mmCIF file of C-alpha atoms in Angstrom:
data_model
loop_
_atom_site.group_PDB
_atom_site.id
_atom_site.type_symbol
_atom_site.label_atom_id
_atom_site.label_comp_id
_atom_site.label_asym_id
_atom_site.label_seq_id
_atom_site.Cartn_x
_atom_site.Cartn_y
_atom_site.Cartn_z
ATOM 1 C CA UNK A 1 -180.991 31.520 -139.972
ATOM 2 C CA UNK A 2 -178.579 33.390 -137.692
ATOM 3 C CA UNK A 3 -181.855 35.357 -136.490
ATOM 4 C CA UNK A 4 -182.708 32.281 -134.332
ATOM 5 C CA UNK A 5 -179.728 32.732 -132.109
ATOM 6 C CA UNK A 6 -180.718 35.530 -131.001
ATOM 7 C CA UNK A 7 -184.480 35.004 -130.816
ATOM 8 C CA UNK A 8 -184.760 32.490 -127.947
ATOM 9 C CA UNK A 9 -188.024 30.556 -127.902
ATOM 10 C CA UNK A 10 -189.248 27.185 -126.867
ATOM 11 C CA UNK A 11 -191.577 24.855 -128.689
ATOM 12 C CA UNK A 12 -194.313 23.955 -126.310
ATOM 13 C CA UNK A 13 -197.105 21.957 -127.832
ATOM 14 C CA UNK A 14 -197.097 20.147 -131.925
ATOM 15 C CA UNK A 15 -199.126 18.699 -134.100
ATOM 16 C CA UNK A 16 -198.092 17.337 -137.561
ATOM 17 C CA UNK A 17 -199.708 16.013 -140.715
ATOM 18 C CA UNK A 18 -199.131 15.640 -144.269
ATOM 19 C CA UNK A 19 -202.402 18.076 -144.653
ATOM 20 C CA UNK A 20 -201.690 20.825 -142.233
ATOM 21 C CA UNK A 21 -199.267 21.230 -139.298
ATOM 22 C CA UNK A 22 -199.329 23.458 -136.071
ATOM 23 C CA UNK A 23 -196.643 23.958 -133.555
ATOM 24 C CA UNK A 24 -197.221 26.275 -130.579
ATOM 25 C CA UNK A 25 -194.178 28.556 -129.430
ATOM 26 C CA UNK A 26 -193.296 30.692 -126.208
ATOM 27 C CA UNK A 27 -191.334 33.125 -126.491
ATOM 28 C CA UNK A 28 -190.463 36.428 -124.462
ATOM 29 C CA UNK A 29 -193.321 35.135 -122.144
ATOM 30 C CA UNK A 30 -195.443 35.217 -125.303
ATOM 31 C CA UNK A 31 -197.453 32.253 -126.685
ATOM 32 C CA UNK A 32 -197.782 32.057 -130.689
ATOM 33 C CA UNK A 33 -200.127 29.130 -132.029
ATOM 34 C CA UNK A 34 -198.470 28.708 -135.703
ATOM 35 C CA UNK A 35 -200.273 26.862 -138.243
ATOM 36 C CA UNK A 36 -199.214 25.533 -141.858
ATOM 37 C CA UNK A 37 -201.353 23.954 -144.497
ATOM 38 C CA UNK A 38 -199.809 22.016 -147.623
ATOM 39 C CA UNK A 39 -202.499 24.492 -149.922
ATOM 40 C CA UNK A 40 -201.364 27.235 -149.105
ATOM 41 C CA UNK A 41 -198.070 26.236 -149.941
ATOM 42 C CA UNK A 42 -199.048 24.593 -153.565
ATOM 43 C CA UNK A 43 -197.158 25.615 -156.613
ATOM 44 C CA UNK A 44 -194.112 26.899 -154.518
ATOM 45 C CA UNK A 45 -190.519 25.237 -153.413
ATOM 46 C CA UNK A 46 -191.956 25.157 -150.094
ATOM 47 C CA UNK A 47 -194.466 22.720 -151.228
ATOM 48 C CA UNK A 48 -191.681 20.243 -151.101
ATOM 49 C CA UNK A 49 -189.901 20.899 -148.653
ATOM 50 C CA UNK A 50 -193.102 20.929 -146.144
ATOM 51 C CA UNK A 51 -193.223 17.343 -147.285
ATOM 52 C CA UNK A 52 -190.371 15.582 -147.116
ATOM 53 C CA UNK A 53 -190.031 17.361 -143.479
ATOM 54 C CA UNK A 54 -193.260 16.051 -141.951
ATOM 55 C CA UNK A 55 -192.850 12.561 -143.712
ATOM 56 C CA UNK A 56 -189.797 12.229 -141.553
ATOM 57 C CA UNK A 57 -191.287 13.215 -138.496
ATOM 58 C CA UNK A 58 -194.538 11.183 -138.894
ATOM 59 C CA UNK A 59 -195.506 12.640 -135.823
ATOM 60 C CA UNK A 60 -192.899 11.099 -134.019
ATOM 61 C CA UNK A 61 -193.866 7.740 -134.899
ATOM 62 C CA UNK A 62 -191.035 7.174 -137.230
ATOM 63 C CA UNK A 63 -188.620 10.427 -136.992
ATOM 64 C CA UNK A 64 -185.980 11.156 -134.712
ATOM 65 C CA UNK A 65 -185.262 14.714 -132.327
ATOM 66 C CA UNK A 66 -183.017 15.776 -135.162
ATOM 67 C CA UNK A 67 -186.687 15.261 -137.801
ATOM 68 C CA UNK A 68 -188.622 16.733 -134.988
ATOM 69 C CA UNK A 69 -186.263 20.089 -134.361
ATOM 70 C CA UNK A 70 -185.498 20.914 -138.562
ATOM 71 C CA UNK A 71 -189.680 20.829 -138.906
ATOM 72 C CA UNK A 72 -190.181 22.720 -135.999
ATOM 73 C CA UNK A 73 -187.581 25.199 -137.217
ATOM 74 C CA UNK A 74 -188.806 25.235 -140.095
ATOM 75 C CA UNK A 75 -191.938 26.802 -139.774
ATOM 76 C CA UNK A 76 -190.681 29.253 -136.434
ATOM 77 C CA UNK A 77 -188.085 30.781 -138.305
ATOM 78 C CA UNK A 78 -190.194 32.930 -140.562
ATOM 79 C CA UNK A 79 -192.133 33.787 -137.514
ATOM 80 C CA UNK A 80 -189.238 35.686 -136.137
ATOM 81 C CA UNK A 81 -189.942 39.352 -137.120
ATOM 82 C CA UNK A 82 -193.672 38.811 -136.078
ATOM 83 C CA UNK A 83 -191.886 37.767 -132.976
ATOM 84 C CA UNK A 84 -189.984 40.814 -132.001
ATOM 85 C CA UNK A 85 -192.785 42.935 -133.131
ATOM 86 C CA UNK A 86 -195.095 41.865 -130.973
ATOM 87 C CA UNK A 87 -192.627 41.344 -127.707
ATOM 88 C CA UNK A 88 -191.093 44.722 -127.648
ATOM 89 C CA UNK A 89 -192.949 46.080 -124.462
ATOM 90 C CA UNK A 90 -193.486 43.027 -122.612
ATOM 91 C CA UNK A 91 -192.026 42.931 -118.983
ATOM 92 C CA UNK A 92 -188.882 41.044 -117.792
ATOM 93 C CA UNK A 93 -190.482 40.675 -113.862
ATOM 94 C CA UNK A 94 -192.716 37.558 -114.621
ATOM 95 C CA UNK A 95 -195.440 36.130 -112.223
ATOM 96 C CA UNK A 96 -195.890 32.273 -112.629
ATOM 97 C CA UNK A 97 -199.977 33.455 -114.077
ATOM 98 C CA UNK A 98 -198.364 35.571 -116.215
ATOM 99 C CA UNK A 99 -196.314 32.870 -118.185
ATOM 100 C CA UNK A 100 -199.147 30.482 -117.916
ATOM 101 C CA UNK A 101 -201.353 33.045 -119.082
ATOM 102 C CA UNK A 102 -199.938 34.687 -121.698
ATOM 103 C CA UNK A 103 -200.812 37.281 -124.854
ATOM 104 C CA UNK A 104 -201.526 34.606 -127.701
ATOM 105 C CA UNK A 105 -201.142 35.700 -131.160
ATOM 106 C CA UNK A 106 -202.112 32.926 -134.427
ATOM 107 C CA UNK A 107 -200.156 32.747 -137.318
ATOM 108 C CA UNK A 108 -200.642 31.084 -140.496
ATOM 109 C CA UNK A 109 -197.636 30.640 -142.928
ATOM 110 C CA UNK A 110 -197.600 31.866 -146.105
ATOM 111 C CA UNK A 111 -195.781 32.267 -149.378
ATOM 112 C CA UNK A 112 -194.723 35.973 -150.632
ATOM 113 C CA UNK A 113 -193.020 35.432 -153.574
ATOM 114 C CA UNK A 114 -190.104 33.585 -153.017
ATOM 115 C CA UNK A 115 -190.139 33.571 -149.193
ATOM 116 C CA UNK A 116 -192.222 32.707 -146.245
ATOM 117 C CA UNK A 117 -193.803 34.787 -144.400
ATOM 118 C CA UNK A 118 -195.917 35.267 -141.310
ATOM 119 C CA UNK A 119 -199.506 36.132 -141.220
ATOM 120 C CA UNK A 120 -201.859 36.966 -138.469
ATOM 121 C CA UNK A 121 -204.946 35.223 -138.135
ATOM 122 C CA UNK A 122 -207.779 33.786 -136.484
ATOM 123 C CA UNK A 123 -208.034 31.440 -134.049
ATOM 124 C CA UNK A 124 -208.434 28.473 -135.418
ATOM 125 C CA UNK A 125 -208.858 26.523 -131.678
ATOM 126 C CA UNK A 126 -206.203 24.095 -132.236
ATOM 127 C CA UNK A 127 -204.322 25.211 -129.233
ATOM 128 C CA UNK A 128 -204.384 23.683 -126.042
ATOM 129 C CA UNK A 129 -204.220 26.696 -123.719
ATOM 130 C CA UNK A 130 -203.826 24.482 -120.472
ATOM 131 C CA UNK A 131 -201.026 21.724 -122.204
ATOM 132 C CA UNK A 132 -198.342 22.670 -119.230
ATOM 133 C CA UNK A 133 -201.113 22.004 -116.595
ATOM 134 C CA UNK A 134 -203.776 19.606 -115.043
ATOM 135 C CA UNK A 135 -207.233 20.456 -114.439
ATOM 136 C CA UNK A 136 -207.432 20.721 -110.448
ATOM 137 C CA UNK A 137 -210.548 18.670 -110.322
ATOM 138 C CA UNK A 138 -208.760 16.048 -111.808
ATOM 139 C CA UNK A 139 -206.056 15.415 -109.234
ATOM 140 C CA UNK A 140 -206.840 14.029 -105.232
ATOM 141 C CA UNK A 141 -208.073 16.583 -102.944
ATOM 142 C CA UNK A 142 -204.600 17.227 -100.487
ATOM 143 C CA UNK A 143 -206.336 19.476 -97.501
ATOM 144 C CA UNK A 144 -202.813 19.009 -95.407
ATOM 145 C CA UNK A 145 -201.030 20.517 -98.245
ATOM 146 C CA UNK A 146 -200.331 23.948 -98.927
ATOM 147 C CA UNK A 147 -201.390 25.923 -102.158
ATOM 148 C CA UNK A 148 -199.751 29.275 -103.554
ATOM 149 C CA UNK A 149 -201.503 31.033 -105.779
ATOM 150 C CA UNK A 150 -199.489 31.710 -109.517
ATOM 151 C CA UNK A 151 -200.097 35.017 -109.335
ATOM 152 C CA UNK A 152 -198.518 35.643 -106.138
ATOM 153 C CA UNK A 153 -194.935 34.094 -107.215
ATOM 154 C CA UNK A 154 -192.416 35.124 -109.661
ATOM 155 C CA UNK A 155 -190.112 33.450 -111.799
ATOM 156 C CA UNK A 156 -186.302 33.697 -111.001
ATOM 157 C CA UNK A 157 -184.767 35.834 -114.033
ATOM 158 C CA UNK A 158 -181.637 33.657 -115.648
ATOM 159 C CA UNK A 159 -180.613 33.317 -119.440
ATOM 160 C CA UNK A 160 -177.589 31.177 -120.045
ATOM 161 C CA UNK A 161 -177.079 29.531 -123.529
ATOM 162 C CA UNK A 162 -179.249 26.904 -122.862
ATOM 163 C CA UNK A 163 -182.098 28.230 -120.620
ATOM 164 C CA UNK A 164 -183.936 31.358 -120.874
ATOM 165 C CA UNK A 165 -186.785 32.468 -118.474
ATOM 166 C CA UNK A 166 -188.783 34.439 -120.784
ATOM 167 C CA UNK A 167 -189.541 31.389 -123.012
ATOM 168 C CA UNK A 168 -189.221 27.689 -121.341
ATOM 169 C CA UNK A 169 -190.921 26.320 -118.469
ATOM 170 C CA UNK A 170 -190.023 28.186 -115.095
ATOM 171 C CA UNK A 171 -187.542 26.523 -112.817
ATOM 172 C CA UNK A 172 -187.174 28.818 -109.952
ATOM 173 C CA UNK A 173 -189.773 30.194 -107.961
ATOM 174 C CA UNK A 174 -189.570 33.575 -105.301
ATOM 175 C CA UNK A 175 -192.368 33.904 -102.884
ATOM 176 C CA UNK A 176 -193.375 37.103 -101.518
ATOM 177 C CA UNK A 177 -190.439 37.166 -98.715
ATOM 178 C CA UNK A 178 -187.993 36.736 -101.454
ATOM 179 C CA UNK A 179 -187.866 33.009 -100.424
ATOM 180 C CA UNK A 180 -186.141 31.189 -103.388
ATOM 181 C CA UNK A 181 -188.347 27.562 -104.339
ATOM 182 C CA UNK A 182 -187.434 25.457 -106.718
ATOM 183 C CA UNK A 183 -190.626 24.544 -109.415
ATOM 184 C CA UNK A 184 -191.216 21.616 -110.631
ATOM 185 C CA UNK A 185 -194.337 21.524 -113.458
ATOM 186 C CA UNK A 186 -197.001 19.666 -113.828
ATOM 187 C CA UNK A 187 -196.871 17.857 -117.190
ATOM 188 C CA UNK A 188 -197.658 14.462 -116.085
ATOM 189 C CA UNK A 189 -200.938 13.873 -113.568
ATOM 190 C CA UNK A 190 -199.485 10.112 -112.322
ATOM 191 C CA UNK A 191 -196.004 11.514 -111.277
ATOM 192 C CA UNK A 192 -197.461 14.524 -110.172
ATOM 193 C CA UNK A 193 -200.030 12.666 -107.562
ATOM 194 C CA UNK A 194 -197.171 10.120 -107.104
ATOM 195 C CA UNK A 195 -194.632 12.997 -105.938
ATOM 196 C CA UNK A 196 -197.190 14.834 -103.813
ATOM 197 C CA UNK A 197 -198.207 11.033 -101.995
ATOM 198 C CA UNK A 198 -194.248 10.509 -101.109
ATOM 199 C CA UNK A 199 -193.545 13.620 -99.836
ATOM 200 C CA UNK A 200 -196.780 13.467 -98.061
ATOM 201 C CA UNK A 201 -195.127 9.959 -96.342
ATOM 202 C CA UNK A 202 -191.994 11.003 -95.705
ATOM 203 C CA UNK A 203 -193.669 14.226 -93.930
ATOM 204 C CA UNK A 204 -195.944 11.640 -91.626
ATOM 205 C CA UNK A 205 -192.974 9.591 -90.855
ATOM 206 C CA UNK A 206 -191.027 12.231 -89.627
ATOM 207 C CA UNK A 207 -188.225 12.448 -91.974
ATOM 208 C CA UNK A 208 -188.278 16.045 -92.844
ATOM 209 C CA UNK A 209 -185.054 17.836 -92.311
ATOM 210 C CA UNK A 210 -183.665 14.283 -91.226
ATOM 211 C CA UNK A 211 -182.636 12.840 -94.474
ATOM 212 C CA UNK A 212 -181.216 15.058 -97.733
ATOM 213 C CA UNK A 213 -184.935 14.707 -99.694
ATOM 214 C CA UNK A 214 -185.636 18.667 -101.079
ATOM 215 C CA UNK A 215 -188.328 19.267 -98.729
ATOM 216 C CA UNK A 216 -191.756 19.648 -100.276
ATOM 217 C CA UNK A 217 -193.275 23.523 -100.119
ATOM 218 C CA UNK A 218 -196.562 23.922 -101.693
ATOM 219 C CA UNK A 219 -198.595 22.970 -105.068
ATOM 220 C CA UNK A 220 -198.687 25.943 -107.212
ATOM 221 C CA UNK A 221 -202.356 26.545 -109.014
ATOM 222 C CA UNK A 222 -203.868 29.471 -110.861
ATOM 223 C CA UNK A 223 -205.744 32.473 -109.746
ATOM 224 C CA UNK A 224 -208.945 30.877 -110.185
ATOM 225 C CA UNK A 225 -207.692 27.644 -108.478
ATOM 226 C CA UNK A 226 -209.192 25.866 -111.471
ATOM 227 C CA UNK A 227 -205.614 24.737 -113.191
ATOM 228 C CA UNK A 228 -202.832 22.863 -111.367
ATOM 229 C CA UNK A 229 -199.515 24.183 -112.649
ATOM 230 C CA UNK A 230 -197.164 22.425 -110.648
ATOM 231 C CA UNK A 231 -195.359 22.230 -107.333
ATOM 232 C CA UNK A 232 -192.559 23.965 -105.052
ATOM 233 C CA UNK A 233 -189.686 22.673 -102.938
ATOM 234 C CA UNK A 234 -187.208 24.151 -100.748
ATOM 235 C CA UNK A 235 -183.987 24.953 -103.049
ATOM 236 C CA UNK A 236 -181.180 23.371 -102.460
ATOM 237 C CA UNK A 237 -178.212 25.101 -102.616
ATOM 238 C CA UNK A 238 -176.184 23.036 -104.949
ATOM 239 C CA UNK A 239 -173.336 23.781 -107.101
ATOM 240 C CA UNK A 240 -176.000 23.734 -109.775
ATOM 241 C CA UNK A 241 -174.970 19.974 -111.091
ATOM 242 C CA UNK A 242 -176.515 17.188 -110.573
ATOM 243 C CA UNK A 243 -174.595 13.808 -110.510
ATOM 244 C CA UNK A 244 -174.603 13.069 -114.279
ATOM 245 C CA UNK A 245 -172.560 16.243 -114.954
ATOM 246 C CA UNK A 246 -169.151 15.649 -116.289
ATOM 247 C CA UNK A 247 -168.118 17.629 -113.330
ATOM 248 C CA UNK A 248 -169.314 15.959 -110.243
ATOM 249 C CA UNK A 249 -168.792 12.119 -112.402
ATOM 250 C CA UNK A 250 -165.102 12.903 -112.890
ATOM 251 C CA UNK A 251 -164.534 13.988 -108.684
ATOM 252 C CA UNK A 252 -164.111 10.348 -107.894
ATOM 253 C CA UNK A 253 -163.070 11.482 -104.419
ATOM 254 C CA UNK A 254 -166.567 11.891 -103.804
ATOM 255 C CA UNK A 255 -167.934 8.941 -105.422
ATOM 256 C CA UNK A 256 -167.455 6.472 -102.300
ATOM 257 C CA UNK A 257 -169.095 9.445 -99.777
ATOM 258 C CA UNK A 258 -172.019 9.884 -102.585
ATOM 259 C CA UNK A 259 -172.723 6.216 -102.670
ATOM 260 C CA UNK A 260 -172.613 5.931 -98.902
ATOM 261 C CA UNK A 261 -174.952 8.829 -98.746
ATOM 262 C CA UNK A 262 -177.230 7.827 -101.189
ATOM 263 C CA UNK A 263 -177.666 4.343 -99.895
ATOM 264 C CA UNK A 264 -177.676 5.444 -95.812
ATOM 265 C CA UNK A 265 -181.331 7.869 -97.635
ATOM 266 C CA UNK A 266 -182.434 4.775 -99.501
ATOM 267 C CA UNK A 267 -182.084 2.882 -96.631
ATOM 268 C CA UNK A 268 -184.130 5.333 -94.476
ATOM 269 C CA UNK A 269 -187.025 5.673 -96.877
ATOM 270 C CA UNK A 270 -187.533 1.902 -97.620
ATOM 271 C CA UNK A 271 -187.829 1.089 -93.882
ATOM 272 C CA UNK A 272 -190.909 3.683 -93.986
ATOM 273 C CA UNK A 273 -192.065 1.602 -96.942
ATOM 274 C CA UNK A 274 -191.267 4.742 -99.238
ATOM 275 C CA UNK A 275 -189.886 3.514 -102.806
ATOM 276 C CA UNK A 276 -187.895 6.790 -104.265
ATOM 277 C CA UNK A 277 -188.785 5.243 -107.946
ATOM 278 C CA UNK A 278 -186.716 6.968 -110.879
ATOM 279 C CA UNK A 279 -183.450 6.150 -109.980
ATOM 280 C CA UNK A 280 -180.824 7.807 -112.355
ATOM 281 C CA UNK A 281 -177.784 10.397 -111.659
ATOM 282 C CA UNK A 282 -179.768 13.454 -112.742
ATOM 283 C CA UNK A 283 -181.781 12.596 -110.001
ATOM 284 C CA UNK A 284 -179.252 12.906 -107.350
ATOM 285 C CA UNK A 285 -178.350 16.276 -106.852
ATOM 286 C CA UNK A 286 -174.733 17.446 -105.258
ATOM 287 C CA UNK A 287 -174.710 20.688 -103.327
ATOM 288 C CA UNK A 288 -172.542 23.297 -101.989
ATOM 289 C CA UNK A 289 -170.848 21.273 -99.731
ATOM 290 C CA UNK A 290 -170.174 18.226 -101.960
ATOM 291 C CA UNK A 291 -173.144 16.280 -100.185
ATOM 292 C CA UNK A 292 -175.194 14.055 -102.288
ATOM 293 C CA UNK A 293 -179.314 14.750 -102.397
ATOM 294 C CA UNK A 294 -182.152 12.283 -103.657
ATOM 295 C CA UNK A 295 -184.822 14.265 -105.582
ATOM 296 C CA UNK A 296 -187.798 13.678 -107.863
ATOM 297 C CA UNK A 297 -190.264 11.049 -106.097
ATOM 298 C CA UNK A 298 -192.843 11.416 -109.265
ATOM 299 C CA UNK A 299 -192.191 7.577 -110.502
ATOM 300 C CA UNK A 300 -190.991 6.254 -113.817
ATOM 301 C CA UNK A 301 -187.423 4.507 -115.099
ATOM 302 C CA UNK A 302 -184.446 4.766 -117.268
ATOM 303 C CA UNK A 303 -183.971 1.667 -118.484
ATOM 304 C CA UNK A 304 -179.846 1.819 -117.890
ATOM 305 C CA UNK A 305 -180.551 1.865 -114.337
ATOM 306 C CA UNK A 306 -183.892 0.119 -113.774
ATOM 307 C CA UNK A 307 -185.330 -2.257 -115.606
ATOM 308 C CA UNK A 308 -188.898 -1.859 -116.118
ATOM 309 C CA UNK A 309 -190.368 -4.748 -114.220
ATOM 310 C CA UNK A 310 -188.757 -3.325 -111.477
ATOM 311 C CA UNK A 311 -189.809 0.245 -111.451
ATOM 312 C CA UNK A 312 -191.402 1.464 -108.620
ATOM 313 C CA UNK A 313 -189.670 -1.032 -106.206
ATOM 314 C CA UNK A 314 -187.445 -1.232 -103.190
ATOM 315 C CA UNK A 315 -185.475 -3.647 -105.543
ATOM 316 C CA UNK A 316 -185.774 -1.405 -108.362
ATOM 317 C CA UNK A 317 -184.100 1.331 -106.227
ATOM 318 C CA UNK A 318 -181.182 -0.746 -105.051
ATOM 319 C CA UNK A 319 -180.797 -1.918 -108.669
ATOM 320 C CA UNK A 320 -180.431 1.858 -109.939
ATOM 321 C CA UNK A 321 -178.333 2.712 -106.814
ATOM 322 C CA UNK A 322 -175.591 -0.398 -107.656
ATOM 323 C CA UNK A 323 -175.878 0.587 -111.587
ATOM 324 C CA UNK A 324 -175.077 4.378 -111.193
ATOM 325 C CA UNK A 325 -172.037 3.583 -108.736
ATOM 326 C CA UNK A 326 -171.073 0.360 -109.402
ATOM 327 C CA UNK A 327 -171.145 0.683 -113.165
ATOM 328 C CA UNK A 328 -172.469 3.787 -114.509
ATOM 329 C CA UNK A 329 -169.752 6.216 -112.814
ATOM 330 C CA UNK A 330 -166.862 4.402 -113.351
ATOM 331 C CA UNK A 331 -167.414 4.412 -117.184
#
């Protein structure tokens, strides 16, 4: 529907089955838990089409992003004029608690004659209010390490064609001195207690400000200090690209500097005993003045770069390092 395209929202949280289906949707910093159910649909074309959609997704198992996005579009679409109903009034100057902690509204599909419609409805409880965070009793207790409280930061305002603030996960942060962060969530406890251990290393070993690692601010919980939501860096001011844009891979005056720079931080960190870990081109981050940054210290691979058996090792790291400009760049 051309409605969608102007209708920005952001699938946060899904659950499909042949029986009944629920997908849970942000949008203008408002949550909407959306639930189908094959009955309700029996007798009508929809019937089908329900169907053959969630037998391709499978839940993932056996469908493909292309499956996952038609299903998911699917049932939002007829959600849309519930949508702009209900997000008339809200605010465009957005605390961190306040997307985290949103108005929810449930909605149940339905068919009215020989459309679908939205319908407002219970709670059923089969949303997962805290699915962007981690419980804070559940991570490491980090005393040296700063906190800021959700409510007291605010989400940088930017819509582009691809990213809109309103209705996918924050990625810039201003503190109370108009201090610009960047924000990374928490989605994943291991690579968030991972990230938080590194940049607690490379703080004892004295590296701060001396190699180009985005220095590490503060973890970011909620008002009650119950949820962790994620954590805040210094921003670096890049010219928004990271290496694997077509725009810093095709200035291969750089490359040789990049590589040099990238290996001379390597270098530095591994002779602390500090393994970077996810070694990739997104993760290396070019700014302003065409110098080349290592970022993201919360662990994992992409197989391209790193094969798996060496994840999470100094060899690992030099193996991504001679992939991305040995290989990788000059593709």
């Amino acid at each position: 529907m051309d409605s969608s395209k102007s209708l920005s929202h952001q699938v946060m949280d899904s659950q499909f089955d042949p029986e009944s289906s629920w997908i849970t949707v942000m949008c203008r910093a408002s949550r909407f838990q959306i639930t189908v159910c094959l009955k309700d649909l029996r007798g009508s074309c929809f019937e089908l089409e329900y169907s053959q959609l969630v037998a391709k997704v499978d839940d993932m198992d056996g469908g493909d992003d292309d499956d996952y996005e038609a299903l998911c579009s699917w049932i939002v679409e007829p959600c849309f004029p519930y949508f702009r109903e209900r997000t008339t009034h809200v605010p465009k100057d957005l605390t961190f608690e306040a997307f985290y902690y949103p108005p929810t509204y449930h909605l149940k599909l339905m068919v009215s004659g020989s459309s679908l419609c939205a319908k407002a409805t219970r709670d059923c409880h089969s949303i997962n209010p805290f699915a962007l965070m981690i419980p804070s009793r559940d991570l490491p207790q980090y005393p040296q390490v700063c906190c800021s409280k959700a409510s007291d930061i605010r989400i940088v305002p930017a819509v582009t064609e691809t990213y809109d603030y309103m209705s996918e996960i924050p990625r810039k942060a201003s503190l109370g001195d108009g201090t610009i962060r960047f924000f990374k969530p928490a989605l994943d406890k291991s690579q968030i207690i991972r990230e938080i251990d590194m940049h607690s290393r490379i703080l004892n070993a004295g590296l701060k400000g001396k190699i180009r690692v985005a220095n590490f601010h503060s973890i970011v919980i909620s008002k009650d200090a119950k949820m962790t939501i994620g954590l805040l860096f210094d921003f670096i001011p890049s010219i928004g690209e990271s290496l694997q844009s077509p725009q810093c891979k095709m200035a291969s005056e750089h490359h040789a500097k990049w590589k040099q720079q990238v290996t001379a931080i390597v270098k530095e960190l591994h002779s602390h005993d500090i393994v970077w870990g996810d070694v990739h081109p997104g993760n290396i981050v070019i700014d302003k003045d065409f110098d080349a940054w290592v970022v993201d210290f919360g662990g994992g691979w992409i197989g391209d770069f790193v094969d798996r058996k060496k994840a999470g090792t100094k060899e690992g790291d030099w193996q991504g390092v001679q992939r991305i400009f040995e290989e990788w760049i000059t593709r």
